[in-house]
Coordinates of C-alpha atoms in Angstrom, one line a residue:
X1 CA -4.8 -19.4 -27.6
X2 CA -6.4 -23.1 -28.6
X3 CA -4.8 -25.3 -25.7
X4 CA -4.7 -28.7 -26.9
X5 CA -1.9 -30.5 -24.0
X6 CA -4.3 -31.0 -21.2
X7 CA -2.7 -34.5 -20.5
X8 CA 0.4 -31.9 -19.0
X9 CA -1.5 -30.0 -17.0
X10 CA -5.3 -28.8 -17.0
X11 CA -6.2 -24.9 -16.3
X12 CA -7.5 -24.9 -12.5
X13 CA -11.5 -24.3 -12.2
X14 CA -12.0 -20.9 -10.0
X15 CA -14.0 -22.6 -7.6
X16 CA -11.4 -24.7 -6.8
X17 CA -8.5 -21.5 -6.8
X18 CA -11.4 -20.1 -4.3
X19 CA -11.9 -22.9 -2.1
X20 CA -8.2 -22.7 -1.5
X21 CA -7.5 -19.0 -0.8
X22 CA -10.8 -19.4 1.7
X23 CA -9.6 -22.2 3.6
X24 CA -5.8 -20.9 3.5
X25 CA -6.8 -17.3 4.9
X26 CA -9.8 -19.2 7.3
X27 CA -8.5 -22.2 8.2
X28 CA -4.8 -22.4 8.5
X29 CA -4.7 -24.1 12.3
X30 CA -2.8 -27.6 12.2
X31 CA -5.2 -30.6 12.0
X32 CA -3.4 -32.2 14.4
X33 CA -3.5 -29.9 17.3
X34 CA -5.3 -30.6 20.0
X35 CA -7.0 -26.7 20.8
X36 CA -10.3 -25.9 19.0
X37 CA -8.8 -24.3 16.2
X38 CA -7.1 -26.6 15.0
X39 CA -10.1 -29.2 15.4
X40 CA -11.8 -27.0 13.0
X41 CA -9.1 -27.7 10.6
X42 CA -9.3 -31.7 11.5
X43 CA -12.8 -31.5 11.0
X44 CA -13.0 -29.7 7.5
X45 CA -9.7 -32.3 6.6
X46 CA -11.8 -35.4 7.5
X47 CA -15.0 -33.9 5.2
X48 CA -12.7 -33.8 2.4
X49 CA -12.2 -36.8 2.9
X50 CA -15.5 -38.2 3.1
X51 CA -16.1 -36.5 -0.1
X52 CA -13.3 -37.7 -2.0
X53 CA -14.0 -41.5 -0.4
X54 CA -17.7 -41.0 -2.1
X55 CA -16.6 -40.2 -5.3
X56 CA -14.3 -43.2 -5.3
X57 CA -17.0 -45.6 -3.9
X58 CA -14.5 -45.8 -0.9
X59 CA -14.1 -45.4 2.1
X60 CA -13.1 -42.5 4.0
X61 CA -10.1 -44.3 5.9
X62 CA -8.9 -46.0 2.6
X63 CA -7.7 -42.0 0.9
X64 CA -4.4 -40.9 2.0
X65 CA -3.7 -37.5 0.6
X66 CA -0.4 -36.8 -1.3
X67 CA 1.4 -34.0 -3.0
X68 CA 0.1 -35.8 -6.4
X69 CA 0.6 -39.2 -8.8
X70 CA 4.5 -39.2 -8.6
X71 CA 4.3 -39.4 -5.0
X72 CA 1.3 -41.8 -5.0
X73 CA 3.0 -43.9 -7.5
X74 CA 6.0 -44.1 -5.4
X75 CA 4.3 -44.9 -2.0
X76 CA 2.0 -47.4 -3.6
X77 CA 4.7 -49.1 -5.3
X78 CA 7.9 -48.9 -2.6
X79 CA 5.4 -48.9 -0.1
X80 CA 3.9 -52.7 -1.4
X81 CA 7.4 -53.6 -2.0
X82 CA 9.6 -52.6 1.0
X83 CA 6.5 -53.9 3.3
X84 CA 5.7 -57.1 1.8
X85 CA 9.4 -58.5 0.8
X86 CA 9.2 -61.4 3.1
X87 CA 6.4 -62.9 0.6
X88 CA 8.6 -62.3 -2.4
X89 CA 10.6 -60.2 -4.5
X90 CA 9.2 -60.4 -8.1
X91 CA 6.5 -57.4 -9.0
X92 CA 5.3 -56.5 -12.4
X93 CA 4.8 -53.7 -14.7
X94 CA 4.2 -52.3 -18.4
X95 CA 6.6 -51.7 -20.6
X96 CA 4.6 -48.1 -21.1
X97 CA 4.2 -47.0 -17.7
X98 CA 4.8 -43.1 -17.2
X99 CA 8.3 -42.5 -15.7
X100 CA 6.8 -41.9 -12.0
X101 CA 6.2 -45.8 -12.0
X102 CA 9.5 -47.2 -14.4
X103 CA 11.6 -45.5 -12.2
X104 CA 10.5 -46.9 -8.8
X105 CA 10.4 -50.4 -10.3
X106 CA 13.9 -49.4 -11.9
X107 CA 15.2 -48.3 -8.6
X108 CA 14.0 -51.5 -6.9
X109 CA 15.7 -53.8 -9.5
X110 CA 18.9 -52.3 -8.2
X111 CA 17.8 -53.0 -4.3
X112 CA 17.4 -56.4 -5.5
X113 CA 14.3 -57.3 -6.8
X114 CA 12.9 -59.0 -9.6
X115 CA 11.2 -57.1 -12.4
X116 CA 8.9 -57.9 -15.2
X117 CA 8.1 -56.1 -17.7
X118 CA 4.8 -57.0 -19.8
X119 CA 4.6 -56.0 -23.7
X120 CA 2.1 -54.2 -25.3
X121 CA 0.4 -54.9 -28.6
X122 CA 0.3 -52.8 -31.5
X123 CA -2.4 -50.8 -30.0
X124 CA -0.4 -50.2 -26.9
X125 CA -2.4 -52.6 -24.7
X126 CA -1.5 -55.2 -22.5
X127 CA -2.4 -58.7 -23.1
X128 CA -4.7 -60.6 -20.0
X129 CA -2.8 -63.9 -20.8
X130 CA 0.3 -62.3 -20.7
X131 CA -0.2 -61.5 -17.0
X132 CA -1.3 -64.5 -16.6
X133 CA 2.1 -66.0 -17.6
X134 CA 4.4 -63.1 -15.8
X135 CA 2.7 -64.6 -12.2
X136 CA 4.8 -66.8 -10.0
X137 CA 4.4 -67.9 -6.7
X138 CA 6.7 -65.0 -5.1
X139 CA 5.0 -62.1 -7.1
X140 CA 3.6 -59.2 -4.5
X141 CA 2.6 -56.5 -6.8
X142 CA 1.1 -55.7 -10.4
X143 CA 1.2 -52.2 -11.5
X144 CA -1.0 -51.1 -14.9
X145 CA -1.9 -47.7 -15.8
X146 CA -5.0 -47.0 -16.3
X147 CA -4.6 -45.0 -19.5
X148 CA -1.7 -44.8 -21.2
X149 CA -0.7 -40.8 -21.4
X150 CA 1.1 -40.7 -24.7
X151 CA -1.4 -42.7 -26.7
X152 CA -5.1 -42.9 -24.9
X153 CA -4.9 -47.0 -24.8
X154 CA -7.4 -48.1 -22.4
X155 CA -5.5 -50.9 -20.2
X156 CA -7.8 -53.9 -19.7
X157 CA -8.0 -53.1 -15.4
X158 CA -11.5 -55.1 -15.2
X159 CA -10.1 -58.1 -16.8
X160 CA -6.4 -58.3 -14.7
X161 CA -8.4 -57.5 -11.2
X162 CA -10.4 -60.2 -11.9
X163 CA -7.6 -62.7 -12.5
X164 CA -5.7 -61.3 -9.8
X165 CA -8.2 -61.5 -7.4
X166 CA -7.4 -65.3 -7.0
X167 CA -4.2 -64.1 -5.7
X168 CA -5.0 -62.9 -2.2
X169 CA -1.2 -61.8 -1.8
X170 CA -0.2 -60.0 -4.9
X171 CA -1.3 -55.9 -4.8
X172 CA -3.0 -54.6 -7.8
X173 CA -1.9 -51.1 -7.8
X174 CA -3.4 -48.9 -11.2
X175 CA -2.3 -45.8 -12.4
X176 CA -5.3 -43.5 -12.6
X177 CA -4.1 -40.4 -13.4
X178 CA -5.1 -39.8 -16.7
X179 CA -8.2 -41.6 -16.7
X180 CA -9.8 -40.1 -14.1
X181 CA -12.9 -38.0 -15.1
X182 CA -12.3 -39.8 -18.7
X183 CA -12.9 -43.1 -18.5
X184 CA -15.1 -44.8 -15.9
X185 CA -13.7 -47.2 -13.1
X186 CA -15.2 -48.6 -10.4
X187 CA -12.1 -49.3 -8.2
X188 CA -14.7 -52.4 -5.8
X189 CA -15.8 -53.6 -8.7
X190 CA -12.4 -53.6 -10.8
X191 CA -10.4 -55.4 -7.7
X192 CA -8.3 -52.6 -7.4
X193 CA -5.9 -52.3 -4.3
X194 CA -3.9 -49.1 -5.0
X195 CA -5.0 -46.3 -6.9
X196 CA -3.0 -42.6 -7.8
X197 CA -4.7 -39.7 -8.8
X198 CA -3.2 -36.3 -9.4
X199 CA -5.2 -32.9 -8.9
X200 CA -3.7 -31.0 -11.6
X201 CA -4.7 -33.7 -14.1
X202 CA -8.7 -32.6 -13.6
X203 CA -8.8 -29.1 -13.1
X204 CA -7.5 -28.8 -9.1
X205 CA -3.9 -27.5 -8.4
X206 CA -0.6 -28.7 -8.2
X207 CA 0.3 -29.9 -5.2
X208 CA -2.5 -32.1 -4.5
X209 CA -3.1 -35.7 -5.3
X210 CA -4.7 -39.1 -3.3
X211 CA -3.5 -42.8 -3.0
X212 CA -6.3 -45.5 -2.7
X213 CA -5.0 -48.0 -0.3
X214 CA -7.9 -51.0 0.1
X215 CA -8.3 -51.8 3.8
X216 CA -6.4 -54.1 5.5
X217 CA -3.0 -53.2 3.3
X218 CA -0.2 -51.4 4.9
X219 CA 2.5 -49.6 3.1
X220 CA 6.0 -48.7 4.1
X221 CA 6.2 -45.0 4.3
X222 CA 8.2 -43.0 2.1
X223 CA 7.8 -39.5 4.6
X224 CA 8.6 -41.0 8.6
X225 CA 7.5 -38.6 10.8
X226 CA 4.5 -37.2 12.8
X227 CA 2.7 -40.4 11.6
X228 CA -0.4 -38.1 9.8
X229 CA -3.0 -40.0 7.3
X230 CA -2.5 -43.3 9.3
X231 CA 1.7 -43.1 9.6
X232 CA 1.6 -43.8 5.9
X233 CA 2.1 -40.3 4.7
X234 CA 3.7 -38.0 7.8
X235 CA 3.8 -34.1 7.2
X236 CA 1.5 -31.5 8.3
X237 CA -1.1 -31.9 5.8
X238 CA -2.3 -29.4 3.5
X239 CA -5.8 -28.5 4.4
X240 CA -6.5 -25.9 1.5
X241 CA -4.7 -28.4 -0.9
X242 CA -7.7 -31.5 0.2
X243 CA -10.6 -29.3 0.2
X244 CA -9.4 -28.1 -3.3
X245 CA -8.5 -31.5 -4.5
X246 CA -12.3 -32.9 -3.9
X247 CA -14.1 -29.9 -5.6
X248 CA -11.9 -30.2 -8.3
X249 CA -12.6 -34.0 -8.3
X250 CA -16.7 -33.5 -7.7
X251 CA -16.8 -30.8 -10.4
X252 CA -14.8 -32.9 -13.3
X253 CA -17.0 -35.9 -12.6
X254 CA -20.2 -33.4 -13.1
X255 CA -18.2 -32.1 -16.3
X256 CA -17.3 -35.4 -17.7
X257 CA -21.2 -36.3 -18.1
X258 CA -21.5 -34.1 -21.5
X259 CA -18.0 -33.2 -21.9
X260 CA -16.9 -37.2 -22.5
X261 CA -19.6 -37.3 -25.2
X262 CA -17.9 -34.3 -26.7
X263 CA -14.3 -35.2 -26.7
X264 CA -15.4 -38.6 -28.5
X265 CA -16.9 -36.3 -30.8
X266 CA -13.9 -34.0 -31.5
X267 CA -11.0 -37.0 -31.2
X268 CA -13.2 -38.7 -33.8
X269 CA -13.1 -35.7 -36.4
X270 CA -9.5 -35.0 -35.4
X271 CA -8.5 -38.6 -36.6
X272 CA -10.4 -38.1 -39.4
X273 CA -8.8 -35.0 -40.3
X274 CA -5.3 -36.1 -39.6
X275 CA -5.9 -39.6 -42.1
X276 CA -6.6 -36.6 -44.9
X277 CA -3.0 -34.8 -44.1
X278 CA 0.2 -36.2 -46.2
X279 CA 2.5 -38.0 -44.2
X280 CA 0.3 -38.2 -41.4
X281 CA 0.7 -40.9 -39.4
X282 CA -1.9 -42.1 -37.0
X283 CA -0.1 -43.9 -33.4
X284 CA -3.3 -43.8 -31.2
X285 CA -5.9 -46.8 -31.1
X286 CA -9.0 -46.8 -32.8
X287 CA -10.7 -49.0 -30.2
X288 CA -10.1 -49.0 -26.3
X289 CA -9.1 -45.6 -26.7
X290 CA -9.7 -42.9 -24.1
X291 CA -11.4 -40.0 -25.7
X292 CA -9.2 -37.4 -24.8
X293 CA -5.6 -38.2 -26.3
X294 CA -4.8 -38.2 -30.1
X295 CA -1.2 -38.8 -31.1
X296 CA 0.4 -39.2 -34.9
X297 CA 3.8 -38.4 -35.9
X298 CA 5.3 -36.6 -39.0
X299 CA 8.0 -39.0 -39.8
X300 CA 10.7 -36.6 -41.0
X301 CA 9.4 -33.8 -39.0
X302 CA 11.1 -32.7 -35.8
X303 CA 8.5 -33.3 -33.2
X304 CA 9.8 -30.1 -31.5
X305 CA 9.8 -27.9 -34.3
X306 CA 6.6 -29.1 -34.9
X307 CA 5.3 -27.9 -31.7
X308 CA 6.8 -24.8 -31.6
X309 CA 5.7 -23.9 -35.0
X310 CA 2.0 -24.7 -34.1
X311 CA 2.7 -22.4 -30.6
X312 CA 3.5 -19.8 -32.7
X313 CA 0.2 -19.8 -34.7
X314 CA -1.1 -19.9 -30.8
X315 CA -2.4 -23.8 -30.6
X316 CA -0.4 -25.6 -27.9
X317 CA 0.0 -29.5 -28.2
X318 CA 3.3 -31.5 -26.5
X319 CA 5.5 -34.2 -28.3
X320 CA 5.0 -37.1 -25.8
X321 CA 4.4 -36.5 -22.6
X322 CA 5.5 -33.6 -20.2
X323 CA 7.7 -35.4 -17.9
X324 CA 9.7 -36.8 -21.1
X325 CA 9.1 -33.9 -23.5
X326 CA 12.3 -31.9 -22.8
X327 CA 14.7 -34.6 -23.4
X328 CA 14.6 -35.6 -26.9
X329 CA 14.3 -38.8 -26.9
X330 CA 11.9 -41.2 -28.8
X331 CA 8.8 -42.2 -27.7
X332 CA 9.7 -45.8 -25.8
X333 CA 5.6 -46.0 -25.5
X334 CA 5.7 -46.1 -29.7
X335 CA 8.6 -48.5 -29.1
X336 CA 7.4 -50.7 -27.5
X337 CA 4.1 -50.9 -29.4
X338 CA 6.2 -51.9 -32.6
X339 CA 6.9 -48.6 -34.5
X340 CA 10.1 -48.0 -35.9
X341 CA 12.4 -45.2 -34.3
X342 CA 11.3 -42.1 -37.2
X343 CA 7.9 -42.6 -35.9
X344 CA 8.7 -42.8 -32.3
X345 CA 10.8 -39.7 -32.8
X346 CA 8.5 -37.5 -34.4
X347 CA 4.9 -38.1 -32.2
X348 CA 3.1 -35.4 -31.5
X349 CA 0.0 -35.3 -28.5
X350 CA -3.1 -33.4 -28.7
X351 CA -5.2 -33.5 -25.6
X352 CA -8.6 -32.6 -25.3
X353 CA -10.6 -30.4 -22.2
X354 CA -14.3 -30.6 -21.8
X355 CA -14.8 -27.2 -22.8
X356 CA -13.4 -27.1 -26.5
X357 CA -15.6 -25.9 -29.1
X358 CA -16.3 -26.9 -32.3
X359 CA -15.1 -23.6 -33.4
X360 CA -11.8 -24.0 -31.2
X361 CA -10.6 -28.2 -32.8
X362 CA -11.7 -26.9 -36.9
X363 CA -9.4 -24.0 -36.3
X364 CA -6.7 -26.0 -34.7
X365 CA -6.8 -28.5 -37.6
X366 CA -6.5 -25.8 -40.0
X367 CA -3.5 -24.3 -38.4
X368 CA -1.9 -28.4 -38.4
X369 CA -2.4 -28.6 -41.4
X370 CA -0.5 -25.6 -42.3
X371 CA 2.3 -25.9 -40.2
X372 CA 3.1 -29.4 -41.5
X373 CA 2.8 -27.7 -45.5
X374 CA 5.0 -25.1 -43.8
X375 CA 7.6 -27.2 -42.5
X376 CA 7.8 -29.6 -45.5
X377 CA 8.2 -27.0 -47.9
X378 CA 11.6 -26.0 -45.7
X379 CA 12.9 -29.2 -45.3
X380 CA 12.5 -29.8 -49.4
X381 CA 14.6 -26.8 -49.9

């Protein structure tokens, strides 16, 4: 098996399935209890932490732990919006986001507020000026991925912090999720003020993800209850899940010194590959591009034969992403970057680990290659 759809889910490192079943059989007191066993757990709980603050640059009291991106998408973006609506009611977005930040903004346009959606260019990126234009004077939140998951466009986060942070009372909230461990980002330096990361994404488990909520903001909790990670996020929290979450997070940024220089490698001689193939079109960006997500479409191909042809030769790749992938639509990311619908509705995704081989991408190409002189040899007939 060659499996090329890391951008769905990534294979969880042992150390991190260990550090879980440890602190599940040897730590499974409540953090919040007040008798010494439990202060073990609240004092292994506030190391994770610590550890996951340091990677971030943070700190400690600005990580809330979550049960991953969906859910820190949602808090960030309901939270902003629900606590802040006495400054305004306009917030903004992409027209690419993944469908755990459309929805939210979707469901708020129905409670009322105001929603812009920003275009994308041909290369699926967002223009700075036309953020600059979307602002008004009751705008309270910006939301940008980071990196987009169907096509790898790297968002322009530096520039649009920058600009926004002349706007003391509009939130920046960024989608990280599939740029952490990728691409670098310095969330001080970037004037970020939310931030979603999901564990799964980088080698931890499911389950597990973090919001980054700067100091000083306060968010509307989705979860009322025992009033756990600072009343934001009530629920007994899951100890094994945190502890997991920041070795998986200290153990992709270790792997992401030599295995980003890799991926760059192999994305470059997949595109080049791919530009040799007939009918091969190429939907990812050349430039701004994260290094671990090709996609091209076959136009008159189904995408999901496509991909279930290429499973049965035993290389795994997904149409667009895996949230959207069962439903049979077209792409709206290739939408909305200009392509016309055959394109849109026959993409294909191939996302790269830090431990392919050489070996492992020339053997996949092969068996793309043939599956596409397979497939067009049936649909001739």
């Amino acid at each position: 098996m060659i499996y090329l759809d890391n951008s769905a889910t990534t294979k969880p490192y042992k150390e991190v399935i260990d550090s879980f079943a440890k602190v599940t059989a040897d730590f499974w007191g409540n953090p919040s209890s007040l008798h010494g066993f439990g202060g073990k757990s609240e004092k292994l709980l506030a190391q994770a932490r610590e550890q996951v603050a340091g990677l971030l640059g943070v700190k400690a009291t600005e990580i809330i732990f979550t049960s991953g991106g969906s859910e820190s998408n949602n808090l960030a973006i309901k939270g902003i919006a629900e606590n802040y609506r006495n400054r305004g009611k306009h917030i903004i977005t992409t027209s690419i986001e993944h469908p755990s930040v459309k929805r939210p903004f979707e469901q708020l346009k129905e409670l009322g507020y105001d929603v812009t959606y920003l275009p994308v260019n041909q290369d699926g990126r967002v223009e700075i000026e036309q953020v600059k234009e979307a602002i008004r004077e009751d705008t309270i939140l910006v939301s940008v991925m980071h990196v987009n998951n169907e096509v790898g466009t790297v968002q322009p986060i530096y520039e649009i912090g920058h600009f926004l942070k002349s706007y003391p009372k509009i939130h920046f909230h960024v989608d990280g999720v599939q740029g952490f461990g990728k691409v670098e980002l310095s969330l001080r330096d970037a004037h970020i003020d939310l931030y979603s990361l999901s564990g799964h994404k980088f080698h931890g488990l499911k389950g597990t993800g973090i919001l980054f909520a700067r100091e000083g903001i306060t968010l509307s909790p989705l979860i009322a209850g025992g009033n756990q990670e600072r009343g934001m996020r009530s629920g007994t929290e899951s100890l094994a899940g945190a502890v997991s979450l920041a070795k998986a997070m200290r153990l992709a940024i270790e792997k992401s010194r030599d295995g980003s220089r890799r991926m760059n490698e192999y994305r470059t001689l997949i595109l080049q590959e791919l530009s040799k193939m007939e009918n091969v079109v190429i939907n990812s960006p050349i430039e701004h591009a994260a290094p671990h997500i090709i996609n091209f479409s076959i136009p008159g191909l189904k995408s999901e034969t496509f991909v279930h042809t290429l499973g049965e030769f035993g290389i795994y790749v997904s149409t667009n992403s895996a949230c959207s992938s069962k439903k049979k639509t077209v792409s709206q990311t290739l939408l909305a970057m200009g392509k016309n619908e055959q394109i849109a509705g026959s993409s294909i995704r191939i996302s790269l680990d830090y431990d392919h081989s050489k070996e492992e991408i020339e053997q996949a190409l092969k068996e793309i290659e043939r599956a596409i002189q397979m497939l067009s040899e049936v649909r001739k007939k």
